Short mmCIF file of C-alpha atoms in Angstrom, two decimals:
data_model
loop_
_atom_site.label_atom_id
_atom_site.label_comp_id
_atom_site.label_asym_id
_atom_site.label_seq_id
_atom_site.Cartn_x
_atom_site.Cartn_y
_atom_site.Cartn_z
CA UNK A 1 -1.38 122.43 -50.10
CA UNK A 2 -3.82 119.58 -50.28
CA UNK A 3 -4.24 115.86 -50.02
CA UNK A 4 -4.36 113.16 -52.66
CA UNK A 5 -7.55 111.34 -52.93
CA UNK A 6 -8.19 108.41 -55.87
CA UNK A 7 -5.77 109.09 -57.63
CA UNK A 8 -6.27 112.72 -58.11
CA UNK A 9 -5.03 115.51 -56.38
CA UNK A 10 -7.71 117.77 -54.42
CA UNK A 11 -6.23 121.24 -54.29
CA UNK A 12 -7.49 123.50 -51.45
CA UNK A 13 -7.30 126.88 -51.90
CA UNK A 14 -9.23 130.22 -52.25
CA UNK A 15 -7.63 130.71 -56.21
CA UNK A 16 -6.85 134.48 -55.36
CA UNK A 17 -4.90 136.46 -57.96
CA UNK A 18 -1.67 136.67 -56.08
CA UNK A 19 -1.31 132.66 -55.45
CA UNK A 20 -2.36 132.02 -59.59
CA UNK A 21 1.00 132.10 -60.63
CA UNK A 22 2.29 128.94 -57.92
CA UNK A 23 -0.93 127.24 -58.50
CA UNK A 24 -0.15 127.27 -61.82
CA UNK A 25 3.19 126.13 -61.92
CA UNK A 26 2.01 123.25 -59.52
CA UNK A 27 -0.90 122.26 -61.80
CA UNK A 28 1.15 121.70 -64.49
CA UNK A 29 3.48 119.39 -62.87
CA UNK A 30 0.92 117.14 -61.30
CA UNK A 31 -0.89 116.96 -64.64
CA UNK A 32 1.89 115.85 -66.27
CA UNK A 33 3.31 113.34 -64.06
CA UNK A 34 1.24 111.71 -60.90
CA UNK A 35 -1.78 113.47 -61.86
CA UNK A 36 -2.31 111.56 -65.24
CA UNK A 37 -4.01 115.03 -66.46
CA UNK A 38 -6.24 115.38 -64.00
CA UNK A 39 -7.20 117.66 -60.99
CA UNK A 40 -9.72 118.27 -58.28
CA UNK A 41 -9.96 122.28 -57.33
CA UNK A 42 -12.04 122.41 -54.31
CA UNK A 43 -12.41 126.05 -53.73
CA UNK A 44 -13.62 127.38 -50.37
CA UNK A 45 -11.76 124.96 -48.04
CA UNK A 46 -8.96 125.73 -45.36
CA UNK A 47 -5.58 124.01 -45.83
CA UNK A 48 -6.36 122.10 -42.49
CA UNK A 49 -9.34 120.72 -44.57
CA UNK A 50 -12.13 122.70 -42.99
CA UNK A 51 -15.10 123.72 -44.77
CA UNK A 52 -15.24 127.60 -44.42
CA UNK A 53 -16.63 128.19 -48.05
CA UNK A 54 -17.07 131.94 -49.97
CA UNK A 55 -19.26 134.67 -50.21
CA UNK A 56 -20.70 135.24 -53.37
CA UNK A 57 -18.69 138.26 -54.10
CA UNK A 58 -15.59 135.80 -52.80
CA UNK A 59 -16.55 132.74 -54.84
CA UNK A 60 -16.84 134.85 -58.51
CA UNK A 61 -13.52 135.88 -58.41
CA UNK A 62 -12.07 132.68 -57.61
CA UNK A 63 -14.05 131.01 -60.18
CA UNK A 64 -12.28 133.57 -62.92
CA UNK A 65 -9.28 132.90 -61.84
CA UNK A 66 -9.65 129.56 -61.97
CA UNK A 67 -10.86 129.57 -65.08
CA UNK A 68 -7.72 131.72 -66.46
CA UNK A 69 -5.61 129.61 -65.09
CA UNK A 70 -7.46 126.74 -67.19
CA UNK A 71 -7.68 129.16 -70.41
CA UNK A 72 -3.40 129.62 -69.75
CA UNK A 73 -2.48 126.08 -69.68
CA UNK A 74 -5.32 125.08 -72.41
CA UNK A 75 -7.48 123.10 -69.83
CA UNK A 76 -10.85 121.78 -69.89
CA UNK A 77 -12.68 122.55 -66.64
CA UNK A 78 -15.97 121.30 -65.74
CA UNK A 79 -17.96 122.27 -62.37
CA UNK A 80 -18.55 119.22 -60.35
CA UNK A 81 -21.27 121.15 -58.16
CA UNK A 82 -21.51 123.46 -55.24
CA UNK A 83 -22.93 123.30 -51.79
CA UNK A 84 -23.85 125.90 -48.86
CA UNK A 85 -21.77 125.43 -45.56
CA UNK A 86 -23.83 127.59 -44.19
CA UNK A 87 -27.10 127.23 -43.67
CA UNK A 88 -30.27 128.47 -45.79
CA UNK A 89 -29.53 132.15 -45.41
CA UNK A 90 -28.71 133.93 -48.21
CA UNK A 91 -27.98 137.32 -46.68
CA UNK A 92 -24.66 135.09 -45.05
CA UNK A 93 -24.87 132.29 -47.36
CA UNK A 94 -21.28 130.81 -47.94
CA UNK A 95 -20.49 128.03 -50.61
CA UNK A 96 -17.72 125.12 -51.44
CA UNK A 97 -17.33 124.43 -55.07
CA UNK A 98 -15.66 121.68 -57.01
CA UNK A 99 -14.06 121.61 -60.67
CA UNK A 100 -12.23 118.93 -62.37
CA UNK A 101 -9.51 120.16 -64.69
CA UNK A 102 -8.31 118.13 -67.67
CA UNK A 103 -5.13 119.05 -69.34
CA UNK A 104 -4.07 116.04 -71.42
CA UNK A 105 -0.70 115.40 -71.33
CA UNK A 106 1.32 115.57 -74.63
CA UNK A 107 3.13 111.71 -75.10
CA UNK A 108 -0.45 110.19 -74.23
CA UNK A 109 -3.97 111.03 -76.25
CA UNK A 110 -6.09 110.33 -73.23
CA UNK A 111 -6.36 109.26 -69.98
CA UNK A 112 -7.35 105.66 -69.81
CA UNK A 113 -8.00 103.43 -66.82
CA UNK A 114 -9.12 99.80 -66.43
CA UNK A 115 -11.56 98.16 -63.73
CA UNK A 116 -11.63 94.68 -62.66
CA UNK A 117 -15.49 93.81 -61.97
CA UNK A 118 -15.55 91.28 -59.75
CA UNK A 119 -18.69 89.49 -57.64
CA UNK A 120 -20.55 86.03 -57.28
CA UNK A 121 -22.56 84.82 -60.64
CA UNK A 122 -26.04 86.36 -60.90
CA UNK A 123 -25.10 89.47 -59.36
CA UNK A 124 -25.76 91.01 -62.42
CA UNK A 125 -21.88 92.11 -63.56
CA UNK A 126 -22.48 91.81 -66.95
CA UNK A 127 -25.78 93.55 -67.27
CA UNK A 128 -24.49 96.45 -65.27
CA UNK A 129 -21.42 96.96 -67.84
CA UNK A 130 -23.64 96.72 -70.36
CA UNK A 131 -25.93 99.30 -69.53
CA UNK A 132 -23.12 101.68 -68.81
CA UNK A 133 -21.01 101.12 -72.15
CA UNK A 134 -24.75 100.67 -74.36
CA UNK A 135 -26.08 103.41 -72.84
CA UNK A 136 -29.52 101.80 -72.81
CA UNK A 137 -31.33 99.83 -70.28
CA UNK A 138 -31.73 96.70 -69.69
CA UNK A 139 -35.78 95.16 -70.72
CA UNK A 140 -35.00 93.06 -67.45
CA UNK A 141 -34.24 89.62 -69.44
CA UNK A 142 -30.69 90.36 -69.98
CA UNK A 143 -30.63 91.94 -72.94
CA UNK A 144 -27.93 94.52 -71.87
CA UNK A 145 -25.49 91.82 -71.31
CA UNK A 146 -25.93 90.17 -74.52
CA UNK A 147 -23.20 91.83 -76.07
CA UNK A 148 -20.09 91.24 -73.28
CA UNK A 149 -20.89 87.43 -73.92
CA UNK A 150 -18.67 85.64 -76.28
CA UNK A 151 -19.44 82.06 -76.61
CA UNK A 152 -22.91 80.42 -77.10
CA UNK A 153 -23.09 79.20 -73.58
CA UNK A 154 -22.65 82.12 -72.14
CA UNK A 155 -25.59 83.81 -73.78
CA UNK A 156 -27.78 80.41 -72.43
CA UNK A 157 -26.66 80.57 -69.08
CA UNK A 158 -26.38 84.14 -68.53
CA UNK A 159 -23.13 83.45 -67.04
CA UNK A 160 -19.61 84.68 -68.08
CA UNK A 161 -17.09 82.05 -68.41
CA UNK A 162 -14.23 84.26 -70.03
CA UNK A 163 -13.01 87.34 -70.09
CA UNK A 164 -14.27 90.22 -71.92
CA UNK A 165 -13.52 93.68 -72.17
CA UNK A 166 -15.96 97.18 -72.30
CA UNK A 167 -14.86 100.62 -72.95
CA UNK A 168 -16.49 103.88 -71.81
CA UNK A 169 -15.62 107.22 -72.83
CA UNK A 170 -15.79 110.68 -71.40
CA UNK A 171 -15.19 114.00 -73.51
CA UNK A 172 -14.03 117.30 -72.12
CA UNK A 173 -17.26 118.24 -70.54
CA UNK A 174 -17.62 114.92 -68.79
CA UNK A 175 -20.53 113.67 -71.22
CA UNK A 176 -19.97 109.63 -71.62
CA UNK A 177 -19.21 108.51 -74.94
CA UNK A 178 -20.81 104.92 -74.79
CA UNK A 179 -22.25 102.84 -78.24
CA UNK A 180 -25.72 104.97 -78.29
CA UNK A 181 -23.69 108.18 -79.50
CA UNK A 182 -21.01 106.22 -81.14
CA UNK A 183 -21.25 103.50 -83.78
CA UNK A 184 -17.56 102.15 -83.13
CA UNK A 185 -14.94 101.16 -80.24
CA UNK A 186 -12.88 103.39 -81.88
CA UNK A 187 -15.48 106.28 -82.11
CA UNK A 188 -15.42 106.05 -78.85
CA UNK A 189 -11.46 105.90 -78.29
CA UNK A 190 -11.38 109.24 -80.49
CA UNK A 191 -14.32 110.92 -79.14
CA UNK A 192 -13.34 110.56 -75.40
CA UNK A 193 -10.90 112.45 -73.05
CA UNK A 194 -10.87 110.25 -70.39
CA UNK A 195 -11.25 105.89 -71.46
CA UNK A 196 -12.21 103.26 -68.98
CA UNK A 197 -11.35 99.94 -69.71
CA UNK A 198 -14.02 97.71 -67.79
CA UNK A 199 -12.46 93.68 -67.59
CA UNK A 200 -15.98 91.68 -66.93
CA UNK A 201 -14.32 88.80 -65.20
CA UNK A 202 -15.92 85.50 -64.54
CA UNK A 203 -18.25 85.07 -61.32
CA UNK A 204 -18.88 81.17 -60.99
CA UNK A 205 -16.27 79.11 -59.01
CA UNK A 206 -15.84 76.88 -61.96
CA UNK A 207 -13.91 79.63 -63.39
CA UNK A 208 -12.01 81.42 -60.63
CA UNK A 209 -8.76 80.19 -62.57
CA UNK A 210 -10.29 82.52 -65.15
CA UNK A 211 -10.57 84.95 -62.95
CA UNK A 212 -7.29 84.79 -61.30
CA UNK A 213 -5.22 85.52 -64.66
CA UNK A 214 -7.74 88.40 -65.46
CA UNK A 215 -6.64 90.28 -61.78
CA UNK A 216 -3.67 89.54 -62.18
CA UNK A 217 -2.26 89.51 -65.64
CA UNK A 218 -4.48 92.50 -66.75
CA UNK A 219 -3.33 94.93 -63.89
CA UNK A 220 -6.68 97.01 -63.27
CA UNK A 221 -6.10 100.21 -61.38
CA UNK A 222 -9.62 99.57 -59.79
CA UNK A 223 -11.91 96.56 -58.96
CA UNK A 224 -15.67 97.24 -58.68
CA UNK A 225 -16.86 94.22 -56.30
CA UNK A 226 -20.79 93.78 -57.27
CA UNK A 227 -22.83 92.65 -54.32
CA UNK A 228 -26.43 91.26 -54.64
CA UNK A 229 -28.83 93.43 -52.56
CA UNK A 230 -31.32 90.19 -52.53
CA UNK A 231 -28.65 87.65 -51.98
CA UNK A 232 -25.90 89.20 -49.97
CA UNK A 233 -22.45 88.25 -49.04
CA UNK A 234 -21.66 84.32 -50.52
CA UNK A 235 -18.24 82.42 -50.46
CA UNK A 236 -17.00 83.51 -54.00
CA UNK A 237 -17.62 87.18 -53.01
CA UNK A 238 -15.11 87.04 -50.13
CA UNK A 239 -12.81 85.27 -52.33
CA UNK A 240 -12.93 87.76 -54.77
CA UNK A 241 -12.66 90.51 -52.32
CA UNK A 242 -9.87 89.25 -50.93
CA UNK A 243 -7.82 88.42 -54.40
CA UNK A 244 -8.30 92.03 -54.80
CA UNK A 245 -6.92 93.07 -51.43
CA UNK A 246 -4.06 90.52 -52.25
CA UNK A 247 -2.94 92.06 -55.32
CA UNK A 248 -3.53 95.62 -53.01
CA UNK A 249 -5.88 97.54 -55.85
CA UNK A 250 -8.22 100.18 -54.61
CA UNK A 251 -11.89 98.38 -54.53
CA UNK A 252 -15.61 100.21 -54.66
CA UNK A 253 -18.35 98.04 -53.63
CA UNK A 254 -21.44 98.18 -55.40
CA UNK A 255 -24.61 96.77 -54.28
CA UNK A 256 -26.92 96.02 -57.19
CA UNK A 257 -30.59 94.82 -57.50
CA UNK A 258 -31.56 97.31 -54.86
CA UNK A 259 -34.73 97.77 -56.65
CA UNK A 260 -35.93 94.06 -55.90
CA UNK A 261 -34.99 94.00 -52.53
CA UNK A 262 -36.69 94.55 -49.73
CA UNK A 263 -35.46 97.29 -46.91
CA UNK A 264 -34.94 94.57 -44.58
CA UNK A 265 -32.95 92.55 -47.28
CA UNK A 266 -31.15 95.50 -48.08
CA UNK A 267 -30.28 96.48 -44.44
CA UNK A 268 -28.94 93.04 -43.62
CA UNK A 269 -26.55 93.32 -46.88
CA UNK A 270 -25.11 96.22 -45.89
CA UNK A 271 -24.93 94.76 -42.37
CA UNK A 272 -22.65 92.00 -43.46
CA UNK A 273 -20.71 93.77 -46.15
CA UNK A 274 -20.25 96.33 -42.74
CA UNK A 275 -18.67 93.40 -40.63
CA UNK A 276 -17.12 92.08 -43.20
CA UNK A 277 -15.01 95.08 -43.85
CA UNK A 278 -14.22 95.32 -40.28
CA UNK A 279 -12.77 92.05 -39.56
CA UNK A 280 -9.38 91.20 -39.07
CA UNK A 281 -7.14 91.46 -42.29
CA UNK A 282 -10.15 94.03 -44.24
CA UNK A 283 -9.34 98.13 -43.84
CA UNK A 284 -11.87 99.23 -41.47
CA UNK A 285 -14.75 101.12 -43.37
CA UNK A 286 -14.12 105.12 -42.96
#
């Protein structure tokens, strides 16, 4: 019927009337147990997991139904965006659309998550998180980041030594719910559908105790490994990649400072992020 992917489950079916009822029924147990009230509909895909997408005519009606079936279990459903499998024509034009559908379950008021952010000191971590959880951007002195800091030396170094914790929200419609729209944490927590939990941990090797008990005693269901575009792959980034592999979490890598770098810096990042993920003891990259 389809195959799990991050967590989520990506159902792949055409939605016609007749298999509403099973789809349905299947829904609603996935939401309510490994689905953590969340679903991926990919309509427009084969069970084998080719893309064959819809006709217009085709697509409609399996966008109704898959909005009754939303309106009948008292869903929220949000189109994550469509795409032509079939070239430009649009006499034979044929499309693949996404949805995410969020049914809440009823012992838990949202669906929270936490991330680990991991990564080498003056990768920018810190300013990162705070960008996404202010919701404004950074004047390029670290002003962002001013707020995840905790102790005075933190804010003169521009280093974290400790571990602090950001939230970001996400209402029905997928609209984040960061500290620009609301004036509280829990605004936020009350406004949001779906809460992530981000754990800034420490990036200097004078506190990699620091950020051992953070991986570890905090149990993230991600970890975000940030990766300097202009500096690249150091010591304390393959450290922290592999405490994350240890305690066998999914990890996204994110290169950051992109803007600074130049192509050739850039390239020879990704290079060695690309052979680093390919050596012996790393999953190879798919």
């Amino acid at each position: 019927m389809g195959s799990r992917i991050l967590g989520y489950y990506r159902y792949q079916d055409k939605c016609r009337i007749s298999c509403r009822r099973n789809l349905l029924i299947k829904f609603n147990k996935y939401c309510n147990g490994e689905g953590q009230g969340e679903a991926i509909y990919t309509i427009g895909i084969s069970d084998a997991g080719k893309l064959i997408g819809l006709d217009d005519k085709e697509m409609q009606e399996s966008r109704s139904t898959l909005y009754r079936m939303a309106e009948k279990l008292g869903a929220d459903i949000t189109n994550l965006g469509e795409r032509n499998v079939d070239g430009n024509s649009n006499q034979f034009k044929k499309t693949v659309a996404e949805f995410l559908v969020r049914k809440i379950p009823d012992n838990q008021p949202s669906v929270e998550l936490s991330i680990a952010v991991l990564g080498n000191s003056d990768v920018g971590k810190s300013t990162l998180l705070g960008v996404l959880t202010q919701g404004e951007r950074d004047n390029g002195h670290g002003s962002a980041r001013l707020n995840l800091f905790r102790h005075l030396h933190e804010i003169q170094s521009g280093r974290t030594s400790s571990i602090s914790h950001e939230i970001l929200g996400f209402d029905s419609q997928g609209s984040a719910m960061t500290y620009s729209t609301c004036r509280t944490a829990e605004e936020i927590c009350d406004s949001s559908k779906k809460l992530i939990t981000f754990i800034d941990l420490a990036g200097h090797r004078k506190y990699l105790k620091t950020t051992v008990f953070g991986l570890t005693g905090h149990s993230p269901h991600f970890a975000v490994l940030v990766i300097s575009a202009v500096c690249g792959l150091s010591g304390i980034t393959k450290e922290h990649l592999g405490l994350a592999m240890l305690v066998d979490i999914p990890i996204v890598v994110v290169i950051n400072k992109i803007d600074i770098a130049s192509p050739a810096l850039l390239n020879a990042t990704l290079l060695q992020l690309q052979e680093l993920l390919q050596t012996t003891g790393y999953k190879k990259v798919s």
